[in-house]
Amino acid sequence: MNHRKLLYPSFKVLIVDDEEPFIRSLSIALERSAGINNIRKCQESRDVMGILSEGGFGLVLLDLNMPYLSGDKLLEQITSEYPEVVVIIISGINQIEPAVRCMKLGAYDYFVKTNEEDRLVRGVNRAIQMVEMAKEHKEIRSRLLHDRLENPDAFEEILTCDKSMRAVFQYLESVAKSSMPILITGESGVGKELFAHTAHRLSGVEGPLVSINVAGLDDNVFSDTLFGHAPGAFTSAHEVRKGMIEQAAHGTLFLDEIGDLSVTSQVKLLRLIQNGEYYPLGSDRPKRMNSRIVVATNQDLDKKQAAGEFRKDLYYRLCAHHVHIPPLRVRRDDIPLLLNHFLGEAAEALGKKRPTYPRELETLLANYPFPGNVRELQAMVYDAVSTHKSKVLSLDSFKRKIGAMTLAPNGPEAETDQQDERIFVSSKSLPSIHDVADLLVSEAMKRADGNQSIASRLIGISQPALSKRLKKQKQGE
């Protein structure tokens, strides 16, 4: 498949120098070492402001000593008229005074024309990342302020009516085009892979999404899977094998379960992200990575860092953009929406007519904490539909799956529980057992939406016993 040349970064970089050989040399170095190819060249200092007026520029690499207009004069004009454009001064003069003067005028950095090409490229990379982050933060603020989505169709696979999820959508849409990695976190079953697919669609890249689950891969398998190998790299390597990085060219490389990656493999991934290049096994010729990276995990990487199981430098690289997906138990309004969707999906897959369900089912599910999140709800629905025979869906299958229910520990109810606890602690005298029992019964009936069958399961007593307590409460009023 042929792809047109993709430009990096997303904004244009203007190189200004009256010496054409230096412009050519620097352009080659930037593209070879860092993949920077969205470059505009200018040898005439008097043309610079006109070029910038075309728009789309984020960085200017500016020679200090040029005919007609000197670099410091241009620097003043650029910072005044285009304050969002970052300027790096590149000079043949290795003196402190000009460097200090340029920094005071607003230059981001100052480099001397020497043979230290790598240092200059690193400096340009830092500036690009700073400009990208500034643009992304501005975009995030704008989207959150106006509560808008530019590409709502990209999220059609993710069913939700929750406000916190909409905020996650807005953030993901703002950072999806970034060249920096995106870290997706959330409990098992919340739909991290769906978010990775959405990030890929929003990114605008032309290549494919290539997914790898790295859990359980030893270092050799990880290297071979990611980097590929040359013939003779090991005994069974008879021909070239393209790694997943090469297969994801001009697209997205998605690494799932990144929290399970061995420390040795973490080092290799860190070098890949830092340098943007890699070596296939058995090869001494490096290849450039031209795909963006998305990673996901259900583990707490902060705890793994503290335990020495996950490298801090890799974590900081990966979490440049962090998307956290809230669990289902804190977005209970999504349960009816997902329930109806999975009912239709299951009925179609199993060749059955879509069943209706009793109103009590939504209440029953709303009081379950769903440790397996959306995936667990989907499995419950499929199991219930597979055994369904009458017109109305039975609650029995769901009750068997849920088992002995307890009060959900999270969500809005948890705050109420904490308030009650504070009342008990601050009270001069503790409430009686009778008062606590009445409070527990009232709370269970509230959460069960008045359904005695569900309320009795919540507090672990039989329905007749609950009914008896409710009658006593009414008599005592």
CSV table of C-alpha atoms in Angstrom, one decimal:
chain,number,residue,atom,x,y,z
A,1,MET,CA,0.0,0.0,0.0
A,2,ASN,CA,1.4,3.4,-1.0
A,3,HIS,CA,1.2,6.3,1.4
A,4,ARG,CA,1.8,9.9,0.7
A,5,LYS,CA,4.7,11.4,2.7
A,6,LEU,CA,3.4,12.2,6.2
A,7,LEU,CA,4.6,15.5,7.7
A,8,TYR,CA,6.1,15.9,11.2
A,9,PRO,CA,5.5,17.9,13.2
A,10,SER,CA,1.9,19.0,12.6
A,11,PHE,CA,3.1,22.6,12.3
A,12,LYS,CA,5.7,24.0,9.9
A,13,VAL,CA,9.3,24.6,10.9
A,14,LEU,CA,11.0,27.6,9.2
A,15,ILE,CA,14.8,27.5,8.8
A,16,VAL,CA,16.3,30.9,8.0
A,17,ASP,CA,20.0,31.2,7.0
A,18,ASP,CA,21.8,33.0,4.2
A,19,GLU,CA,24.0,29.9,3.7
A,20,GLU,CA,22.2,27.3,1.5
A,21,PRO,CA,24.7,24.5,2.4
A,22,PHE,CA,23.9,24.9,6.1
A,23,ILE,CA,20.1,24.9,5.5
A,24,ARG,CA,20.4,21.7,3.4
A,25,SER,CA,22.7,20.0,6.0
A,26,LEU,CA,20.4,20.9,8.9
A,27,SER,CA,17.3,19.8,7.0
A,28,ILE,CA,18.9,16.4,6.3
A,29,ALA,CA,20.0,16.0,9.9
A,30,LEU,CA,16.6,16.8,11.3
A,31,GLU,CA,14.8,14.4,9.1
A,32,ARG,CA,17.3,11.6,9.4
A,33,SER,CA,17.7,11.8,13.2
A,34,ALA,CA,14.3,12.9,14.3
A,35,GLY,CA,11.9,12.4,11.4
A,36,ILE,CA,11.3,16.2,11.2
A,37,ASN,CA,10.3,16.9,7.6
A,38,ASN,CA,7.6,19.6,7.7
A,39,ILE,CA,10.3,22.2,6.9
A,40,ARG,CA,10.2,25.5,5.0
A,41,LYS,CA,13.6,27.0,3.9
A,42,CYS,CA,14.5,30.7,3.6
A,43,GLN,CA,17.8,32.3,2.6
A,44,GLU,CA,16.5,35.9,2.4
A,45,SER,CA,16.0,37.6,5.8
A,46,ARG,CA,13.6,40.2,4.2
A,47,ASP,CA,11.2,37.4,3.3
A,48,VAL,CA,10.8,35.9,6.7
A,49,MET,CA,7.8,38.0,8.0
A,50,GLY,CA,5.9,37.5,4.7
A,51,ILE,CA,6.4,33.8,5.0
A,52,LEU,CA,5.2,33.7,8.6
A,53,SER,CA,2.1,35.6,7.6
A,54,GLU,CA,1.0,32.6,5.6
A,55,GLY,CA,0.3,30.8,8.9
A,56,GLY,CA,0.8,27.3,10.2
A,57,PHE,CA,4.3,27.9,11.6
A,58,GLY,CA,5.2,26.8,15.2
A,59,LEU,CA,9.0,27.0,15.2
A,60,VAL,CA,11.7,29.2,13.5
A,61,LEU,CA,15.4,28.2,13.4
A,62,LEU,CA,17.0,31.6,12.9
A,63,ASP,CA,20.6,32.5,11.9
A,64,LEU,CA,21.9,35.4,14.0
A,65,ASN,CA,24.2,37.0,11.4
A,66,MET,CA,22.6,37.7,8.0
A,67,PRO,CA,22.6,40.5,5.4
A,68,TYR,CA,19.9,43.2,5.4
A,69,LEU,CA,18.0,42.1,8.6
A,70,SER,CA,20.0,40.5,11.4
A,71,GLY,CA,18.7,37.6,13.5
A,72,ASP,CA,18.1,39.7,16.6
A,73,LYS,CA,16.1,42.3,14.7
A,74,LEU,CA,14.0,39.5,13.2
A,75,LEU,CA,13.7,37.9,16.6
A,76,GLU,CA,12.1,41.1,18.0
A,77,GLN,CA,9.6,41.3,15.1
A,78,ILE,CA,8.6,37.6,15.4
A,79,THR,CA,8.1,37.6,19.2
A,80,SER,CA,6.1,40.8,18.9
A,81,GLU,CA,3.8,39.8,15.9
A,82,TYR,CA,3.7,36.0,16.4
A,83,PRO,CA,4.2,35.4,20.2
A,84,GLU,CA,2.9,31.8,19.8
A,85,VAL,CA,5.9,30.9,17.4
A,86,VAL,CA,9.0,29.6,19.2
A,87,VAL,CA,12.4,30.8,18.0
A,88,ILE,CA,15.7,29.1,18.3
A,89,ILE,CA,18.8,31.1,17.4
A,90,ILE,CA,21.6,29.3,15.6
A,91,SER,CA,24.8,31.4,15.4
A,92,GLY,CA,28.4,31.0,14.3
A,93,ILE,CA,29.5,33.2,17.2
A,94,ASN,CA,30.4,31.4,20.4
A,95,GLN,CA,30.0,34.4,22.8
A,96,ILE,CA,27.9,34.8,25.9
A,97,GLU,CA,26.7,38.4,25.2
A,98,PRO,CA,24.8,37.7,22.0
A,99,ALA,CA,23.2,34.6,23.6
A,100,VAL,CA,22.1,36.5,26.7
A,101,ARG,CA,20.7,39.3,24.5
A,102,CYS,CA,18.7,36.9,22.4
A,103,MET,CA,17.3,35.1,25.4
A,104,LYS,CA,16.1,38.4,26.8
A,105,LEU,CA,14.4,39.2,23.5
A,106,GLY,CA,12.4,36.0,23.8
A,107,ALA,CA,14.4,33.2,22.1
A,108,TYR,CA,13.6,29.7,23.4
A,109,ASP,CA,17.2,28.5,23.0
A,110,TYR,CA,20.6,29.5,21.5
A,111,PHE,CA,23.0,27.1,19.6
A,112,VAL,CA,26.4,27.7,18.1
A,113,LYS,CA,27.1,26.3,14.6
A,114,THR,CA,29.5,23.5,15.5
A,115,ASN,CA,29.8,19.8,14.8
A,116,GLU,CA,27.5,19.0,17.7
A,117,GLU,CA,24.7,18.0,15.4
A,118,ASP,CA,23.0,15.7,17.9
A,119,ARG,CA,22.8,18.4,20.5
A,120,LEU,CA,21.1,20.8,18.1
A,121,VAL,CA,18.6,18.1,17.0
A,122,ARG,CA,17.7,17.3,20.6
A,123,GLY,CA,17.1,21.0,21.2
A,124,VAL,CA,14.8,21.2,18.2
A,125,ASN,CA,12.9,18.1,19.4
A,126,ARG,CA,12.4,19.7,22.9
A,127,ALA,CA,11.1,22.9,21.3
A,128,ILE,CA,8.7,20.9,19.1
A,129,GLN,CA,7.3,19.0,22.0
A,130,MET,CA,6.8,22.2,24.0
A,131,VAL,CA,4.9,23.8,21.0
A,132,GLU,CA,2.8,20.6,20.7
A,133,MET,CA,1.9,20.6,24.4
A,134,ALA,CA,1.0,24.3,24.3
A,135,LYS,CA,-1.3,23.8,21.3
A,136,GLU,CA,-2.9,20.7,22.9
A,137,HIS,CA,-3.5,22.5,26.2
A,138,LYS,CA,-5.1,25.4,24.4
A,139,GLU,CA,-7.3,23.0,22.5
A,140,ILE,CA,-8.3,21.1,25.6
A,141,ARG,CA,-9.3,24.3,27.4
A,142,SER,CA,-11.3,25.4,24.4
A,143,ARG,CA,-13.2,22.1,24.1
A,144,LEU,CA,-14.0,21.8,27.8
A,145,LEU,CA,-15.1,25.5,28.0
A,146,HIS,CA,-17.5,25.1,25.1
A,147,ASP,CA,-18.4,21.5,25.9
A,148,ARG,CA,-18.1,20.4,22.3
A,149,LEU,CA,-16.9,17.5,20.2
A,150,GLU,CA,-15.6,18.1,16.7
A,151,ASN,CA,-15.8,14.4,15.7
A,152,PRO,CA,-18.7,12.8,17.6
A,153,ASP,CA,-18.9,9.9,15.1
A,154,ALA,CA,-15.4,8.7,16.1
A,155,PHE,CA,-16.9,7.8,19.5
A,156,GLU,CA,-19.9,5.8,18.2
A,157,GLU,CA,-18.6,2.5,19.4
A,158,ILE,CA,-18.5,3.8,23.0
A,159,LEU,CA,-22.0,3.9,24.5
A,160,THR,CA,-22.4,6.4,27.3
A,161,CYS,CA,-24.5,9.3,28.6
A,162,ASP,CA,-22.2,10.1,31.5
A,163,LYS,CA,-20.7,13.6,31.9
A,164,SER,CA,-17.4,12.4,33.1
A,165,MET,CA,-17.1,10.2,30.0
A,166,ARG,CA,-17.8,13.2,27.8
A,167,ALA,CA,-14.9,15.0,29.4
A,168,VAL,CA,-12.7,12.0,28.6
A,169,PHE,CA,-13.9,12.2,25.0
A,170,GLN,CA,-13.1,15.9,24.7
A,171,TYR,CA,-9.6,15.3,26.1
A,172,LEU,CA,-8.9,12.4,23.8
A,173,GLU,CA,-10.1,14.4,20.8
A,174,SER,CA,-7.7,17.2,21.8
A,175,VAL,CA,-4.6,15.0,22.1
A,176,ALA,CA,-5.3,12.4,19.4
A,177,LYS,CA,-3.2,14.1,16.7
A,178,SER,CA,-0.2,14.4,19.0
A,179,SER,CA,3.0,12.6,18.0
A,180,MET,CA,3.6,11.8,21.7
A,181,PRO,CA,2.4,8.6,23.3
A,182,ILE,CA,-1.0,8.2,24.9
A,183,LEU,CA,-1.5,6.2,28.0
A,184,ILE,CA,-5.0,4.7,28.6
A,185,THR,CA,-5.7,3.4,32.1
A,186,GLY,CA,-8.8,1.8,33.7
A,187,GLU,CA,-10.0,-1.4,35.3
A,188,SER,CA,-10.3,-4.6,33.4
A,189,GLY,CA,-13.4,-4.5,31.2
A,190,VAL,CA,-14.0,-0.8,30.9
A,191,GLY,CA,-13.2,-0.7,27.1
A,192,LYS,CA,-9.6,0.5,26.9
A,193,GLU,CA,-9.1,-1.1,23.4
A,194,LEU,CA,-12.2,0.8,22.1
A,195,PHE,CA,-10.5,4.0,23.2
A,196,ALA,CA,-7.3,3.0,21.5
A,197,HIS,CA,-9.3,2.4,18.2
A,198,THR,CA,-11.0,5.8,18.7
A,199,ALA,CA,-7.6,7.5,19.2
A,200,HIS,CA,-6.4,5.9,16.0
A,201,ARG,CA,-9.4,7.2,14.1
A,202,LEU,CA,-9.1,10.7,15.5
A,203,SER,CA,-5.3,10.9,14.8
A,204,GLY,CA,-5.8,11.2,11.0
A,205,VAL,CA,-2.9,8.9,10.3
A,206,GLU,CA,-3.2,6.8,7.1
A,207,GLY,CA,-1.6,3.6,8.2
A,208,PRO,CA,-3.2,0.7,10.2
A,209,LEU,CA,-3.8,0.2,13.9
A,210,VAL,CA,-1.5,-2.7,14.9
A,211,SER,CA,-2.3,-4.2,18.4
A,212,ILE,CA,0.0,-6.3,20.6
A,213,ASN,CA,-0.9,-7.7,24.0
A,214,VAL,CA,2.5,-7.7,25.7
A,215,ALA,CA,1.4,-9.6,28.9
A,216,GLY,CA,3.5,-12.7,29.3
A,217,LEU,CA,6.0,-11.9,26.5
A,218,ASP,CA,9.6,-12.6,27.5
A,219,ASP,CA,12.3,-10.2,26.4
A,220,ASN,CA,13.3,-12.2,23.2
A,221,VAL,CA,9.7,-12.7,22.0
A,222,PHE,CA,8.9,-9.0,22.7
A,223,SER,CA,12.0,-7.8,20.7
A,224,ASP,CA,11.2,-10.2,17.8
A,225,THR,CA,7.5,-9.2,17.8
A,226,LEU,CA,8.2,-5.5,18.0
A,227,PHE,CA,11.4,-5.1,15.9
A,228,GLY,CA,11.4,-8.1,13.6
A,229,HIS,CA,14.5,-9.9,12.6
A,230,ALA,CA,17.1,-10.4,9.8
A,231,PRO,CA,17.9,-13.8,8.3
A,232,GLY,CA,20.3,-15.7,10.6
A,233,ALA,CA,19.4,-13.7,13.7
A,234,PHE,CA,18.8,-17.1,15.4
A,235,THR,CA,18.6,-20.7,14.3
A,236,SER,CA,15.1,-20.7,12.8
A,237,ALA,CA,15.3,-17.2,11.3
A,238,HIS,CA,15.6,-18.1,7.6
A,239,GLU,CA,14.1,-14.9,6.1
A,240,VAL,CA,13.4,-11.3,6.9
A,241,ARG,CA,10.5,-10.9,9.4
A,242,LYS,CA,8.9,-7.4,9.6
A,243,GLY,CA,8.2,-6.4,13.2
A,244,MET,CA,5.0,-4.8,14.4
A,245,ILE,CA,6.6,-1.3,14.3
A,246,GLU,CA,7.1,-1.7,10.6
A,247,GLN,CA,3.7,-3.2,10.1
A,248,ALA,CA,2.2,-0.1,11.8
A,249,ALA,CA,4.0,2.3,9.5
A,250,HIS,CA,2.2,5.7,9.1
A,251,GLY,CA,-0.4,4.3,11.6
A,252,THR,CA,-0.7,3.5,15.3
A,253,LEU,CA,1.1,0.9,17.4
A,254,PHE,CA,-1.1,-0.2,20.3
A,255,LEU,CA,0.6,-2.0,23.2
A,256,ASP,CA,-1.9,-3.5,25.6
A,257,GLU,CA,-1.2,-4.6,29.2
A,258,ILE,CA,1.9,-2.5,29.3
A,259,GLY,CA,2.0,-2.8,33.1
A,260,ASP,CA,3.0,-6.5,32.6
A,261,LEU,CA,6.1,-5.7,30.5
A,262,SER,CA,9.4,-7.0,32.0
A,263,VAL,CA,11.9,-4.4,33.1
A,264,THR,CA,14.4,-5.5,30.4
A,265,SER,CA,11.7,-4.9,27.7
A,266,GLN,CA,10.8,-1.6,29.3
A,267,VAL,CA,14.4,-0.4,28.6
A,268,LYS,CA,14.0,-1.3,25.0
A,269,LEU,CA,10.7,0.4,24.7
A,270,LEU,CA,12.1,3.5,26.4
A,271,ARG,CA,15.0,3.7,23.9
A,272,LEU,CA,12.5,3.3,21.0
A,273,ILE,CA,10.4,6.3,22.2
A,274,GLN,CA,13.5,8.4,23.0
A,275,ASN,CA,15.4,7.8,19.8
A,276,GLY,CA,12.6,7.0,17.4
A,277,GLU,CA,14.7,4.2,15.9
A,278,TYR,CA,15.3,0.5,16.5
A,279,TYR,CA,17.4,-2.4,15.3
A,280,PRO,CA,15.8,-5.6,14.0
A,281,LEU,CA,17.3,-8.6,15.6
A,282,GLY,CA,20.5,-9.7,13.8
A,283,SER,CA,20.8,-6.3,12.0
A,284,ASP,CA,23.3,-3.5,12.4
A,285,ARG,CA,21.3,-1.1,10.3
A,286,PRO,CA,18.8,1.1,12.3
A,287,LYS,CA,15.2,1.7,11.1
A,288,ARG,CA,13.1,4.8,12.0
A,289,MET,CA,9.8,4.4,13.7
A,290,ASN,CA,7.1,6.4,11.8
A,291,SER,CA,4.1,5.3,13.8
A,292,ARG,CA,2.6,6.8,16.9
A,293,ILE,CA,2.3,4.8,20.1
A,294,VAL,CA,-0.8,4.1,22.3
A,295,VAL,CA,-0.4,2.0,25.4
A,296,ALA,CA,-3.0,0.7,27.9
A,297,THR,CA,-3.0,-1.0,31.3
A,298,ASN,CA,-5.4,-2.0,34.1
A,299,GLN,CA,-2.6,-1.8,36.7
A,300,ASP,CA,-1.6,1.0,39.1
A,301,LEU,CA,1.7,2.1,37.5
A,302,ASP,CA,2.4,4.4,40.5
A,303,LYS,CA,2.5,1.4,42.8
A,304,LYS,CA,4.6,-0.6,40.4
A,305,GLN,CA,7.1,2.2,40.2
A,306,ALA,CA,7.3,2.3,44.0
A,307,ALA,CA,7.9,-1.5,44.0
A,308,GLY,CA,10.6,-1.1,41.4
A,309,GLU,CA,8.6,-3.0,38.8
A,310,PHE,CA,8.1,-0.2,36.3
A,311,ARG,CA,10.7,2.4,35.2
A,312,LYS,CA,9.9,6.0,36.1
A,313,ASP,CA,11.5,7.4,33.0
A,314,LEU,CA,9.4,5.2,30.8
A,315,TYR,CA,6.3,6.1,32.8
A,316,TYR,CA,6.9,9.8,32.3
A,317,ARG,CA,7.4,9.2,28.5
A,318,LEU,CA,4.2,7.2,28.2
A,319,CYS,CA,1.9,9.5,30.2
A,320,ALA,CA,2.5,12.7,28.2
A,321,HIS,CA,-1.2,12.2,27.5
A,322,HIS,CA,-3.1,10.2,30.1
A,323,VAL,CA,-6.7,9.0,29.4
A,324,HIS,CA,-8.4,7.4,32.4
A,325,ILE,CA,-11.7,5.5,31.9
A,326,PRO,CA,-14.0,5.6,34.9
A,327,PRO,CA,-15.4,2.2,36.0
A,328,LEU,CA,-19.0,1.3,35.4
A,329,ARG,CA,-20.0,1.4,39.1
A,330,VAL,CA,-19.4,5.3,39.1
A,331,ARG,CA,-21.5,5.9,36.0
A,332,ARG,CA,-24.6,3.9,36.8
A,333,ASP,CA,-26.7,5.9,34.3
A,334,ASP,CA,-24.9,4.0,31.6
A,335,ILE,CA,-26.3,0.7,32.8
A,336,PRO,CA,-29.7,0.9,31.1
A,337,LEU,CA,-28.2,2.2,27.9
A,338,LEU,CA,-25.6,-0.7,27.8
A,339,LEU,CA,-28.2,-3.2,28.9
A,340,ASN,CA,-30.5,-2.4,26.0
A,341,HIS,CA,-27.6,-2.4,23.5
A,342,PHE,CA,-26.3,-5.8,24.7
A,343,LEU,CA,-29.9,-7.3,24.6
A,344,GLY,CA,-30.2,-6.4,20.9
A,345,GLU,CA,-26.7,-7.5,20.2
A,346,ALA,CA,-27.1,-10.9,22.0
A,347,ALA,CA,-30.5,-11.6,20.4
A,348,GLU,CA,-29.1,-11.0,16.9
A,349,ALA,CA,-26.0,-13.1,17.6
A,350,LEU,CA,-28.1,-16.0,19.1
A,351,GLY,CA,-30.8,-15.8,16.4
A,352,LYS,CA,-33.5,-15.0,19.0
A,353,LYS,CA,-36.2,-12.3,19.2
A,354,ARG,CA,-35.2,-9.4,21.4
A,355,PRO,CA,-36.7,-10.0,24.9
A,356,THR,CA,-38.2,-7.3,27.1
A,357,TYR,CA,-37.1,-7.2,30.7
A,358,PRO,CA,-38.8,-6.4,34.1
A,359,ARG,CA,-38.2,-2.9,35.5
A,360,GLU,CA,-36.6,-4.5,38.6
A,361,LEU,CA,-33.6,-5.6,36.5
A,362,GLU,CA,-32.3,-2.1,36.1
A,363,THR,CA,-32.5,-1.6,39.9
A,364,LEU,CA,-30.9,-5.0,40.5
A,365,LEU,CA,-27.9,-4.1,38.3
A,366,ALA,CA,-27.7,-0.5,39.6
A,367,ASN,CA,-26.8,-1.9,43.1
A,368,TYR,CA,-24.1,-4.3,41.8
A,369,PRO,CA,-20.5,-2.9,41.8
A,370,PHE,CA,-19.5,-4.7,38.5
A,371,PRO,CA,-15.9,-5.6,39.2
A,372,GLY,CA,-15.7,-6.8,35.6
A,373,ASN,CA,-17.2,-3.5,34.3
A,374,VAL,CA,-18.8,-3.3,30.9
A,375,ARG,CA,-17.4,-6.7,29.8
A,376,GLU,CA,-19.1,-8.4,32.8
A,377,LEU,CA,-22.5,-6.8,32.0
A,378,GLN,CA,-22.2,-8.0,28.4
A,379,ALA,CA,-21.4,-11.5,29.6
A,380,MET,CA,-24.4,-11.5,31.9
A,381,VAL,CA,-26.8,-10.3,29.2
A,382,TYR,CA,-25.5,-12.9,26.7
A,383,ASP,CA,-26.0,-15.7,29.3
A,384,ALA,CA,-29.5,-14.6,30.2
A,385,VAL,CA,-30.6,-14.3,26.5
A,386,SER,CA,-29.1,-17.7,25.7
A,387,THR,CA,-31.3,-19.4,28.3
A,388,HIS,CA,-34.3,-17.1,27.7
A,389,LYS,CA,-37.6,-18.8,26.5
A,390,SER,CA,-40.6,-16.6,27.5
A,391,LYS,CA,-41.4,-13.1,26.4
A,392,VAL,CA,-40.0,-11.4,29.5
A,393,LEU,CA,-36.4,-11.9,30.5
A,394,SER,CA,-36.0,-13.7,33.8
A,395,LEU,CA,-34.0,-12.2,36.7
A,396,ASP,CA,-32.8,-15.6,37.8
A,397,SER,CA,-29.8,-15.7,35.5
A,398,PHE,CA,-28.6,-12.3,36.7
A,399,LYS,CA,-29.2,-13.2,40.3
A,400,ARG,CA,-27.1,-16.3,39.9
A,401,LYS,CA,-24.3,-14.3,38.4
A,402,ILE,CA,-24.4,-11.6,41.0
A,403,GLY,CA,-24.7,-14.1,43.9
A,404,ALA,CA,-24.8,-12.6,47.4
A,405,MET,CA,-25.1,-8.9,46.8
A,406,THR,CA,-23.7,-6.3,49.1
A,407,LEU,CA,-24.0,-2.5,49.1
A,408,ALA,CA,-21.9,-1.0,46.4
A,409,PRO,CA,-18.8,0.6,47.9
A,410,ASN,CA,-18.4,3.3,45.3
A,411,GLY,CA,-20.4,6.0,43.5
A,412,PRO,CA,-22.7,8.7,45.0
A,413,GLU,CA,-23.9,6.3,47.7
A,414,ALA,CA,-20.4,6.1,49.2
A,415,GLU,CA,-20.5,9.8,50.0
A,416,THR,CA,-23.8,9.3,51.9
A,417,ASP,CA,-22.2,6.4,53.8
A,418,GLN,CA,-19.3,8.6,54.7
A,419,GLN,CA,-21.6,11.4,55.9
A,420,ASP,CA,-23.5,8.9,58.1
A,421,GLU,CA,-20.2,7.7,59.5
A,422,ARG,CA,-19.2,11.3,60.4
A,423,ILE,CA,-22.6,11.8,62.1
A,424,PHE,CA,-22.0,8.7,64.3
A,425,VAL,CA,-18.4,9.7,65.1
A,426,SER,CA,-19.3,13.3,66.0
A,427,SER,CA,-22.4,12.3,68.0
A,428,LYS,CA,-22.1,12.4,71.8
A,429,SER,CA,-24.0,9.1,72.1
A,430,LEU,CA,-24.1,6.2,69.6
A,431,PRO,CA,-27.5,5.3,68.0
A,432,SER,CA,-29.2,2.1,69.3
A,433,ILE,CA,-29.1,-1.2,67.3
A,434,HIS,CA,-32.8,-0.5,66.6
A,435,ASP,CA,-32.1,2.9,65.1
A,436,VAL,CA,-29.2,1.5,62.9
A,437,ALA,CA,-31.4,-1.3,61.7
A,438,ASP,CA,-34.1,1.1,60.7
A,439,LEU,CA,-31.6,3.3,58.9
A,440,LEU,CA,-30.2,0.3,57.1
A,441,VAL,CA,-33.7,-0.9,56.0
A,442,SER,CA,-34.6,2.6,54.8
A,443,GLU,CA,-31.3,2.9,52.8
A,444,ALA,CA,-31.8,-0.5,51.2
A,445,MET,CA,-35.4,0.4,50.1
A,446,LYS,CA,-34.1,3.7,48.7
A,447,ARG,CA,-31.4,2.0,46.6
A,448,ALA,CA,-33.8,-0.8,45.5
A,449,ASP,CA,-36.3,1.8,44.3
A,450,GLY,CA,-38.9,0.4,46.7
A,451,ASN,CA,-38.5,-3.3,45.5
A,452,GLN,CA,-38.5,-5.4,48.7
A,453,SER,CA,-37.0,-8.5,46.9
A,454,ILE,CA,-33.9,-6.5,45.9
A,455,ALA,CA,-33.7,-4.6,49.2
A,456,SER,CA,-33.8,-7.8,51.2
A,457,ARG,CA,-30.9,-9.2,49.1
A,458,LEU,CA,-28.9,-6.0,49.7
A,459,ILE,CA,-28.9,-6.4,53.5
A,460,GLY,CA,-28.9,-10.2,53.6
A,461,ILE,CA,-32.2,-11.0,55.1
A,462,SER,CA,-35.3,-12.7,53.8
A,463,GLN,CA,-38.1,-10.8,52.1
A,464,PRO,CA,-40.7,-11.8,54.8
A,465,ALA,CA,-38.3,-10.5,57.5
A,466,LEU,CA,-37.8,-7.2,55.6
A,467,SER,CA,-41.6,-6.9,55.2
A,468,LYS,CA,-42.1,-7.4,58.9
A,469,ARG,CA,-39.5,-4.7,59.8
A,470,LEU,CA,-41.2,-2.2,57.4
A,471,LYS,CA,-44.6,-2.8,59.0
A,472,LYS,CA,-43.1,-2.2,62.4
A,473,GLN,CA,-41.5,1.1,61.1
A,474,LYS,CA,-44.9,2.3,59.8
A,475,GLN,CA,-46.6,1.4,63.1
A,476,GLY,CA,-44.0,3.3,65.1
A,477,GLU,CA,-44.4,6.5,63.0
